[in-house]
mmCIF file of C-alpha atoms in Angstrom:
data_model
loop_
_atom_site.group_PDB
_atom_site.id
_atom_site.type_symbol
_atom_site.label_atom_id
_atom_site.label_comp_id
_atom_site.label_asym_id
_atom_site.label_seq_id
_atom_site.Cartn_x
_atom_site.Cartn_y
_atom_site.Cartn_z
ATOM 1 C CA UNK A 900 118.998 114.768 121.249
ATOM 2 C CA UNK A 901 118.895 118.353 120.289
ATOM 3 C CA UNK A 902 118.357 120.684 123.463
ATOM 4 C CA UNK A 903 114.642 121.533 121.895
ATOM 5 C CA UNK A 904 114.118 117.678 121.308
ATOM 6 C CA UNK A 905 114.988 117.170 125.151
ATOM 7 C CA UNK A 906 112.768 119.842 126.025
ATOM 8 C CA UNK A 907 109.652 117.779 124.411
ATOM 9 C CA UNK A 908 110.762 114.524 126.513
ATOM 10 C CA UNK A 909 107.635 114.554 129.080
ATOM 11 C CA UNK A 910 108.216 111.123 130.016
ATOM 12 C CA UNK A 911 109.347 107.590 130.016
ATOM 13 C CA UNK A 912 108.174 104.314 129.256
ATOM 14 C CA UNK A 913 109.911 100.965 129.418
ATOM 15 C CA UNK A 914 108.351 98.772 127.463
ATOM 16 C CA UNK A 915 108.898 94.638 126.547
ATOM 17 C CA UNK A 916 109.251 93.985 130.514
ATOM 18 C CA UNK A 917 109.542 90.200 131.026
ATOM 19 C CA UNK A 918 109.660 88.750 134.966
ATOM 20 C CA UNK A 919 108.536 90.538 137.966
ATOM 21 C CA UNK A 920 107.982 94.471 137.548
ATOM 22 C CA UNK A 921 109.369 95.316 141.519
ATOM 23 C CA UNK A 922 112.572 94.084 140.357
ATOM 24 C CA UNK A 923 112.730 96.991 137.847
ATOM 25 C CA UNK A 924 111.695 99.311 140.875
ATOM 26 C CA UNK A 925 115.381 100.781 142.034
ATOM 27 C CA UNK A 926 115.923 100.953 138.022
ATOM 28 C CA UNK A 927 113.225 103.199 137.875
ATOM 29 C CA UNK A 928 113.955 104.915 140.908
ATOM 30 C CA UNK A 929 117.641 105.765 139.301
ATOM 31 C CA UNK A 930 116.733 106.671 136.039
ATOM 32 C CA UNK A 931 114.457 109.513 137.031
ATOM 33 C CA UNK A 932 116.758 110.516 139.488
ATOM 34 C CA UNK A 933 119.572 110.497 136.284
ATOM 35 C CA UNK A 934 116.706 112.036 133.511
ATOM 36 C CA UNK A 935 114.911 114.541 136.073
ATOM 37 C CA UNK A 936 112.012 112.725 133.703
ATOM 38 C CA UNK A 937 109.176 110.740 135.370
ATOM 39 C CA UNK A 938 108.331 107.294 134.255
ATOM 40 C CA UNK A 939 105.052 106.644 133.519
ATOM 41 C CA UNK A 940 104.696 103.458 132.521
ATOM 42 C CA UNK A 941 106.384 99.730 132.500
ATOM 43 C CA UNK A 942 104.625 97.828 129.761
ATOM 44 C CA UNK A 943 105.308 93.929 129.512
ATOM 45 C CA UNK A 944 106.114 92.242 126.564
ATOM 46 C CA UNK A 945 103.013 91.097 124.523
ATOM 47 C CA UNK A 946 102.359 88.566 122.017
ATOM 48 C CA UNK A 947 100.504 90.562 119.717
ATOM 49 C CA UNK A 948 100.584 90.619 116.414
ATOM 50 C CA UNK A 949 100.633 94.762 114.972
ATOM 51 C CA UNK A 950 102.311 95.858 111.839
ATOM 52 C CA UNK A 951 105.405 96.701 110.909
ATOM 53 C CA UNK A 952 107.067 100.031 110.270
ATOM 54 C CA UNK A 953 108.524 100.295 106.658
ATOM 55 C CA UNK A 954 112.290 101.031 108.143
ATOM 56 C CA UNK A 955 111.937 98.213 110.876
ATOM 57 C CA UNK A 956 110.507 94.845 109.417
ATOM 58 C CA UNK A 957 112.538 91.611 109.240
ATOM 59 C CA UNK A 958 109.994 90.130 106.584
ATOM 60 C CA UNK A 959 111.772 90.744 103.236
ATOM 61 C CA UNK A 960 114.571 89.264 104.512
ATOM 62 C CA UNK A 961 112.111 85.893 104.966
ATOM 63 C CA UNK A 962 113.117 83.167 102.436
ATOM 64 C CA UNK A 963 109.913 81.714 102.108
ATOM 65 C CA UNK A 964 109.061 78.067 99.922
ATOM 66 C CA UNK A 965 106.560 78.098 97.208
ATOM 67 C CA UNK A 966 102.938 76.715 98.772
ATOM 68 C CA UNK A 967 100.121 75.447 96.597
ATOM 69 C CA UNK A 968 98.993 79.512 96.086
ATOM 70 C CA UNK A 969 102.003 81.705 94.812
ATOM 71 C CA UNK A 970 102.108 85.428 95.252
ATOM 72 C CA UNK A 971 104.998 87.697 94.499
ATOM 73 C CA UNK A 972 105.209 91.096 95.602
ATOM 74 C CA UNK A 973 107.621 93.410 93.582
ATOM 75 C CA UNK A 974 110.102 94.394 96.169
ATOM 76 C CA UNK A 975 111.087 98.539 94.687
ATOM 77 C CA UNK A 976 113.767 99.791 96.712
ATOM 78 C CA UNK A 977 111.614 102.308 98.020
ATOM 79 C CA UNK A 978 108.496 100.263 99.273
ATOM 80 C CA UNK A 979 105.701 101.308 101.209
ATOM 81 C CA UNK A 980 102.905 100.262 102.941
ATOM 82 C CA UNK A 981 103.642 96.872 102.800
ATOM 83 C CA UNK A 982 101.400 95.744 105.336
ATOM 84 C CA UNK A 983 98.440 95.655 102.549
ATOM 85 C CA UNK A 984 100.005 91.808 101.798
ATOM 86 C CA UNK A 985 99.884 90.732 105.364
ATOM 87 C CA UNK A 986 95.798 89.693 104.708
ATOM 88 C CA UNK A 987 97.085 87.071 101.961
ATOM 89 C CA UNK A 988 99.839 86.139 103.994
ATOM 90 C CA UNK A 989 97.318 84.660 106.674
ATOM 91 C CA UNK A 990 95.399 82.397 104.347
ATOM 92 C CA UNK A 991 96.945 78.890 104.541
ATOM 93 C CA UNK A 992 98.154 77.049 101.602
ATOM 94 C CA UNK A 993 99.395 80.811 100.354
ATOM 95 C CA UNK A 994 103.613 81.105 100.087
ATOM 96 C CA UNK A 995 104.117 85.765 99.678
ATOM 97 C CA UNK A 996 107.284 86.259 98.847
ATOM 98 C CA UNK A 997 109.366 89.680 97.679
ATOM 99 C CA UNK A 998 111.092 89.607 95.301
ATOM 100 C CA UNK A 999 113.720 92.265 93.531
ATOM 101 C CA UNK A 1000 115.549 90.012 91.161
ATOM 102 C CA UNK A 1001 114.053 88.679 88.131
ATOM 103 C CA UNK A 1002 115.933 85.228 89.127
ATOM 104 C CA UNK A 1003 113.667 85.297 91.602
ATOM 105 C CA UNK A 1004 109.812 85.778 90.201
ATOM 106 C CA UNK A 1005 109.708 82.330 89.427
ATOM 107 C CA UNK A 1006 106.117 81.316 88.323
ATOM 108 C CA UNK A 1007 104.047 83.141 90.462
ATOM 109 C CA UNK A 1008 99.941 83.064 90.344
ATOM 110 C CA UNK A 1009 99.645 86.400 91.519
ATOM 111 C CA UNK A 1010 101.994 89.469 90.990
ATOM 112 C CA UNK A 1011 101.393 92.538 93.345
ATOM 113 C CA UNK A 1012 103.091 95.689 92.453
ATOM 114 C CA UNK A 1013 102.890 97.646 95.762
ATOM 115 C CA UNK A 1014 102.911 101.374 96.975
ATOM 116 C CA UNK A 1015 106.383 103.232 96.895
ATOM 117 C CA UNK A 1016 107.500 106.462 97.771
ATOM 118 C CA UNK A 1017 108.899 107.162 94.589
ATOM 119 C CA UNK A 1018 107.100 105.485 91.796
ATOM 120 C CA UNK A 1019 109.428 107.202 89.053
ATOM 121 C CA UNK A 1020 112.243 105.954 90.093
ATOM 122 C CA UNK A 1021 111.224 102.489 91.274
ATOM 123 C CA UNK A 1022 109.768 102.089 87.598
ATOM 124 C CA UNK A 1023 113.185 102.956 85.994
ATOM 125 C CA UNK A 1024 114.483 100.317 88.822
ATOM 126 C CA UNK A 1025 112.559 97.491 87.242
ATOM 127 C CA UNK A 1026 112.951 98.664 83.781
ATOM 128 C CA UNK A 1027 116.846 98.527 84.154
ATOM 129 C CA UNK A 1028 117.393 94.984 85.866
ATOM 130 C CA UNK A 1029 114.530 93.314 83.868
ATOM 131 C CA UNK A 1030 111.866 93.163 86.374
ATOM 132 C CA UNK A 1031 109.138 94.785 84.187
ATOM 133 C CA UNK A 1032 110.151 92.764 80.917
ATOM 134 C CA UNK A 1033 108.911 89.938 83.274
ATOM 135 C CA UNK A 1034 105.698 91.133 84.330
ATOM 136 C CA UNK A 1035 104.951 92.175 81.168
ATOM 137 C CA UNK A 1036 105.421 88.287 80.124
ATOM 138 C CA UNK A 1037 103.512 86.934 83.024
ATOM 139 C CA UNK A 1038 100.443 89.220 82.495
ATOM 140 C CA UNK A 1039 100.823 88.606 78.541
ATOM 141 C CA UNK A 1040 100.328 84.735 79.996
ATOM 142 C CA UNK A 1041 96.745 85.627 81.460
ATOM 143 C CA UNK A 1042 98.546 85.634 85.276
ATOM 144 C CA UNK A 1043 96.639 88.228 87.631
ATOM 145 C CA UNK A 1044 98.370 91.818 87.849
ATOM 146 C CA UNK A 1045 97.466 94.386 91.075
ATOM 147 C CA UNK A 1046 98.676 97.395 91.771
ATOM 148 C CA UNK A 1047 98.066 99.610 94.347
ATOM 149 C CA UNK A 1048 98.873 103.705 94.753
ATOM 150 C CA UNK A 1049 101.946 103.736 92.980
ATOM 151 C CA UNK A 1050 101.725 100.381 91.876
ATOM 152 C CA UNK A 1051 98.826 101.071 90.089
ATOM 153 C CA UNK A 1052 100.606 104.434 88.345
ATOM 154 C CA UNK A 1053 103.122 102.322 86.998
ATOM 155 C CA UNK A 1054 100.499 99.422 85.369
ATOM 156 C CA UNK A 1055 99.874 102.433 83.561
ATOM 157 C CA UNK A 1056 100.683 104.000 80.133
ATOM 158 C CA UNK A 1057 102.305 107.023 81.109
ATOM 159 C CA UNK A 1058 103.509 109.245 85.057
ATOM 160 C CA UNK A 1059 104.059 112.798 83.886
ATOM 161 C CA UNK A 1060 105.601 115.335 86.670
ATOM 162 C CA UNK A 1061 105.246 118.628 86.104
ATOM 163 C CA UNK A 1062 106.037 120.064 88.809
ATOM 164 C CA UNK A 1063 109.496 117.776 89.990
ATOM 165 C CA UNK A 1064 107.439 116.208 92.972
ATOM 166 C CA UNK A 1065 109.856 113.188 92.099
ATOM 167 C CA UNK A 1066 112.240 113.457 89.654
ATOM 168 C CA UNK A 1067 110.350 115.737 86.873
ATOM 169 C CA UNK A 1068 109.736 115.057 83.189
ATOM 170 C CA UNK A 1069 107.812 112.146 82.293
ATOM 171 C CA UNK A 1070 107.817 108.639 81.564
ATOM 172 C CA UNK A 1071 106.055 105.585 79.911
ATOM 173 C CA UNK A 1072 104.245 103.391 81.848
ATOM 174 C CA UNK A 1073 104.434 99.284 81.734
ATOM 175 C CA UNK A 1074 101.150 100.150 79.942
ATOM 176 C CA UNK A 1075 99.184 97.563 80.815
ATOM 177 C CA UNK A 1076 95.986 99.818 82.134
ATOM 178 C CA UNK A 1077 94.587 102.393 79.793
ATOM 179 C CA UNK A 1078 95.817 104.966 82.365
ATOM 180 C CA UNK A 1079 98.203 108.143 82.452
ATOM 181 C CA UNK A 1080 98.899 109.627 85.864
ATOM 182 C CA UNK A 1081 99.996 113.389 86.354
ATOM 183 C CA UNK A 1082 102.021 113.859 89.967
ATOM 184 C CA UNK A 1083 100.855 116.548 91.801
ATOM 185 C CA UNK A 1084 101.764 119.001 95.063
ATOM 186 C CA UNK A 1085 99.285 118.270 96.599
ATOM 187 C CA UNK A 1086 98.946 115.130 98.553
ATOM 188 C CA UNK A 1087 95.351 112.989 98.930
ATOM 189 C CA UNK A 1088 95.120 111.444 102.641
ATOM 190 C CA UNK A 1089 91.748 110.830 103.253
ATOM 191 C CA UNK A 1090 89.227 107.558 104.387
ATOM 192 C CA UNK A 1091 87.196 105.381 101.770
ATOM 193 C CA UNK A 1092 84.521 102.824 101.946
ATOM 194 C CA UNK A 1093 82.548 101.345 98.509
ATOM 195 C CA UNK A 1094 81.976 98.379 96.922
ATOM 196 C CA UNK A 1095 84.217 96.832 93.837
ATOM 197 C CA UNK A 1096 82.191 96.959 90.771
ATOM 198 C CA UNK A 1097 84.010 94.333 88.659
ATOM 199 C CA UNK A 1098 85.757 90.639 88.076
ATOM 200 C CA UNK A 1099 85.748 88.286 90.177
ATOM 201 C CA UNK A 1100 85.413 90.693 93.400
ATOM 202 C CA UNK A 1101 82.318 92.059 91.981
ATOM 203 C CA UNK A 1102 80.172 93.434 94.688
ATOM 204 C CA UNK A 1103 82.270 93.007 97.530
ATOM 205 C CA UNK A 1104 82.313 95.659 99.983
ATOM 206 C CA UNK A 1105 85.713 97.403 100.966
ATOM 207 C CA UNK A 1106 86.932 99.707 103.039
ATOM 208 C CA UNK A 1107 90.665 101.527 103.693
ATOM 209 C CA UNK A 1108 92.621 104.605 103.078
ATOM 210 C CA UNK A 1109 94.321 106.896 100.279
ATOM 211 C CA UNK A 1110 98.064 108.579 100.897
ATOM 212 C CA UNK A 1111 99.205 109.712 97.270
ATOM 213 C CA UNK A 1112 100.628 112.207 95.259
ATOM 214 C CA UNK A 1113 99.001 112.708 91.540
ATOM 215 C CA UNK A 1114 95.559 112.094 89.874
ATOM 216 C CA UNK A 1115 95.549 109.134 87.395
ATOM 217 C CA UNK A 1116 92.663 109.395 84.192
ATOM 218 C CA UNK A 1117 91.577 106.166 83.016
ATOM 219 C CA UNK A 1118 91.519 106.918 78.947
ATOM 220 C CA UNK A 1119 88.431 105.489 76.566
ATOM 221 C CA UNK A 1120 85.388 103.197 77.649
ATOM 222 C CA UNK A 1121 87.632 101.076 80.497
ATOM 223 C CA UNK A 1122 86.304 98.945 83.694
ATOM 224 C CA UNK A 1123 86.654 101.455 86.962
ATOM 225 C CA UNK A 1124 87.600 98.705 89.563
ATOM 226 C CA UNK A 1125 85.765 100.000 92.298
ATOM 227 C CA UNK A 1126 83.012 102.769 93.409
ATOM 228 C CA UNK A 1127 84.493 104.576 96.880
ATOM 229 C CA UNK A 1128 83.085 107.560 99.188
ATOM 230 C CA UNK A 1129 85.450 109.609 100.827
ATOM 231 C CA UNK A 1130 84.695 109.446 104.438
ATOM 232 C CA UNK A 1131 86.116 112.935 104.759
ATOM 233 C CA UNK A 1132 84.412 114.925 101.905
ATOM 234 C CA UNK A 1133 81.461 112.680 101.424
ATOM 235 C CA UNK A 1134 81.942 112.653 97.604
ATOM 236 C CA UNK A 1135 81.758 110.050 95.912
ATOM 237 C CA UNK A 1136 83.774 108.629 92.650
ATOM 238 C CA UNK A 1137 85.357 105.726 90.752
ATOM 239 C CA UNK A 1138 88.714 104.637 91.872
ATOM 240 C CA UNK A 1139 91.316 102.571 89.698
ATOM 241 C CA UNK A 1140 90.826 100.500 86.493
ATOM 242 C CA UNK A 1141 89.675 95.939 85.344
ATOM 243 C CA UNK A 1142 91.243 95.293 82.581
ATOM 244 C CA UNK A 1143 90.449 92.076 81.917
ATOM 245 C CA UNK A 1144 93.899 89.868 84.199
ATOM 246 C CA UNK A 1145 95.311 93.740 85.019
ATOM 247 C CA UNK A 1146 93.654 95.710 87.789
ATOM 248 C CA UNK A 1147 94.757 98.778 89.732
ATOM 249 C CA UNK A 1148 93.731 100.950 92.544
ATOM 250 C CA UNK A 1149 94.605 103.922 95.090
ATOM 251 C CA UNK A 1150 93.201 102.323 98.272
ATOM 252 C CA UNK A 1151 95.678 100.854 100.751
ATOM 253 C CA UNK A 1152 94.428 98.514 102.933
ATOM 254 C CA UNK A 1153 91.932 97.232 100.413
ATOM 255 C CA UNK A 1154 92.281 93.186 101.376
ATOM 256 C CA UNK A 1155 91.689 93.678 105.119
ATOM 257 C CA UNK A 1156 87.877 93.896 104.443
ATOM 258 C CA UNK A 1157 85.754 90.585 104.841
ATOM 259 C CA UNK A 1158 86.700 87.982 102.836
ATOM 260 C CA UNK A 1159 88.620 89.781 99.489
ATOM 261 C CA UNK A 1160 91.831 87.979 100.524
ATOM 262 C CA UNK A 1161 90.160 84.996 100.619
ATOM 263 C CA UNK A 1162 87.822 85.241 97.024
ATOM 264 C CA UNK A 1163 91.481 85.871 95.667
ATOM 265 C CA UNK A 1164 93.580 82.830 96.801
ATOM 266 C CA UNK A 1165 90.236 80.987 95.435
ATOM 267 C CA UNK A 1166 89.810 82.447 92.336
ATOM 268 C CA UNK A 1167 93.997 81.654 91.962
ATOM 269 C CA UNK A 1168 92.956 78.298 93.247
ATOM 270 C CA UNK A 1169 90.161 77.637 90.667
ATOM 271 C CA UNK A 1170 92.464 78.430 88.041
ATOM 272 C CA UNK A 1171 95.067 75.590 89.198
ATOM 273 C CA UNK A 1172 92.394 73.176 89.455
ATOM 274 C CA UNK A 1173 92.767 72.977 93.279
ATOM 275 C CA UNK A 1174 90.060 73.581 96.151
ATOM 276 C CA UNK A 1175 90.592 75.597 99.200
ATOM 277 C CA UNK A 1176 88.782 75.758 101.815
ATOM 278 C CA UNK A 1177 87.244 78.634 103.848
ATOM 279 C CA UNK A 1178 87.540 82.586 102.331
ATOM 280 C CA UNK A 1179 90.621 83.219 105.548
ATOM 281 C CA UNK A 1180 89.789 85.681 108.649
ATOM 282 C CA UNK A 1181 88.236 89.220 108.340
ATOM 283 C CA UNK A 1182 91.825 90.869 108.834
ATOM 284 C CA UNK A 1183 90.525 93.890 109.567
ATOM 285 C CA UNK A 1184 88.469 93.131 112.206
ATOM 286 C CA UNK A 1185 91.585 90.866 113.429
ATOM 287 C CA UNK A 1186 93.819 93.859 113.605
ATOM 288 C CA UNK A 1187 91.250 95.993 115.745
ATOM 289 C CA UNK A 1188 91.458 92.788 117.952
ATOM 290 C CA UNK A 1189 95.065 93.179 118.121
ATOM 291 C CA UNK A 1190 95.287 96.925 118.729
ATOM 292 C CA UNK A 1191 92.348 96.750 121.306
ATOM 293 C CA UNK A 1192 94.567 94.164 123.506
ATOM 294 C CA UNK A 1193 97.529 96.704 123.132
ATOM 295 C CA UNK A 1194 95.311 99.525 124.219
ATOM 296 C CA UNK A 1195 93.867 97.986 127.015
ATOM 297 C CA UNK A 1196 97.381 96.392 128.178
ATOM 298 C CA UNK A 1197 98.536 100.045 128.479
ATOM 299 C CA UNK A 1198 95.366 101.218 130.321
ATOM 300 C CA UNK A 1199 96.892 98.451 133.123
ATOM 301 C CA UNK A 1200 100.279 99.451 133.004
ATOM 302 C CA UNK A 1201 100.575 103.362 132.093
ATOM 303 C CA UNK A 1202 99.749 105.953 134.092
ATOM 304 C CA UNK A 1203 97.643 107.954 131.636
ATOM 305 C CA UNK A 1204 96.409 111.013 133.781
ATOM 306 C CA UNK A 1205 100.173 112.134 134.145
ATOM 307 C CA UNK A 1206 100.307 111.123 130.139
ATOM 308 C CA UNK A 1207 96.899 112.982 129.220
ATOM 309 C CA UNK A 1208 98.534 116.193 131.259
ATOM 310 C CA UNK A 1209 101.577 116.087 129.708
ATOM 311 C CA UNK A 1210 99.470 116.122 126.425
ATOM 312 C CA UNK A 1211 97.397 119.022 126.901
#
């Protein structure tokens, strides 16, 4: 570390202890005598399950067989937020598998096109190793298309960028939602909650976030795909665009809410001819589960006055 990085070090914490802690005690002991750096906390390893970090997961490296519900998620080189799959992932009887070779889309039910941080390039990406002449004959075929954040700018018919927030100029879209999307400085990061006004999701309730660059104006008399209010501002507007087996949206995290994982994989179901059983799990209320047994496992362990001092 840098001498100013050192110089924010307030403490340390070992964490993924396994065994007995006052084994670890002379380790302690030695490394704040090495660090002149208390340590305020040894956490033991949990079986939890909290979400990956973009740069860290081991899941697209997963080699996952085809179940009786197929999703594939467009793997862009620059992915993000991936987490929004992990919902559909749960339900059993659903394979989700990512994909970045066209030798590899297979048949899929379902095609997500997921957030990226650079939805310029990752379209060019797809155009050049035949990824998007793909999709384009899968949705042609009636198969369900989402896209979310920049996923949803690309189902679009045109990402203009004034202002070289990516890589400047401006492109055509896959044009497969009556859409054109203009990149701007400033980025959105804001709350939503609403309901989904449309298809077979109509009425359901949602909830999740926005983290974008660039507004995107539906064109003519289209389908908005949902109704949101910004927990933030408290304004409310239409977000993303139906149209008809193509749908698209800005709001990331949008299948943790009730049961819109589950009307999916049954819709997708119906269409096969097959019968699945219950909706799947409320995964957000799963993941607050999750994080609340983290939080309270470092109430035990950490000593949080000397961390809530070191904070202020």
């Amino acid at each position: 570390l840098e001498e100013d990085e050192k110089e924010m070090v307030k403490g340390l914490i070992i964490n993924k202890f396994r065994g007995d802690k006052t084994i670890l005690d002379p380790g302690v002991e030695m490394l704040e005598e090495r660090s002149g750096i208390p340590v305020v906390g040894v956490a033991p390893y949990l079986n939890i399950q909290v979400e990956d970090e973009d740069s860290l997961t081991e899941r697209f490296e997963t080699k996952r067989t085809v179940d009786l519900i197929d999703i594939a998620v467009i793997r862009v080189p620059r992915i993000s937020n991936f987490t929004d799959f992990n919902p559909l992932e749960s339900i059993q009887g659903v394979s989700l598998r990512y994909v970045k070779n066209p030798s590899e889309l297979g048949n899929p039910d379902m095609i997500i096109l997921p957030g990226t941080k650079n939805t310029m390039e990752d379209l060019l990406w797809m155009r050049e190793n035949g990824l998007e002449a793909l999709i384009l004959k899968e949705a042609a075929k009636g198969k369900l298309i989402f896209g979310i954040c920049g996923g949803y700018q690309m189902l679009g018919k045109q990402i203009a960028d004034p202002h070289g927030v990516e890589t400047g100029g401006v492109i055509r879209g896959m044009g497969l939602l009556p859409v054109t999307t203009e990149l701007g400085e400033q980025k959105v990061r804001t709350r939503v909650g609403g309901e989904i006004l449309g298809g077979m999701l109509d009425g359901c309730e949602l909830s999740g976030y926005e983290i974008h660059m660039g507004i995107s104006r539906p064109e003519g008399d289209c389908e908005p795909f949902c109704r949101i209010r910004d927990e933030i501002t408290g304004k409310e507007r239409t977000d993303g665009v139906f149209a008809g087996n193509v749908c698209g949206t800005y709001v990331h995290g949008i299948f943790d809410h009730g049961s819109i994982a589950g009307k999916i994989v049954r819709h997708l179901a119906e269409r096969k001819g097959l019968v699945l059983g219950e909706d799947g799990v409320d995964y957000g209320l799963f993941k607050e589960q999750q994080y609340d047994k983290l939080a309270a496992t470092l109430r035990k362990y950490l000593d949080l006055d000397a961390i809530y001092k070191m904070m202020r």
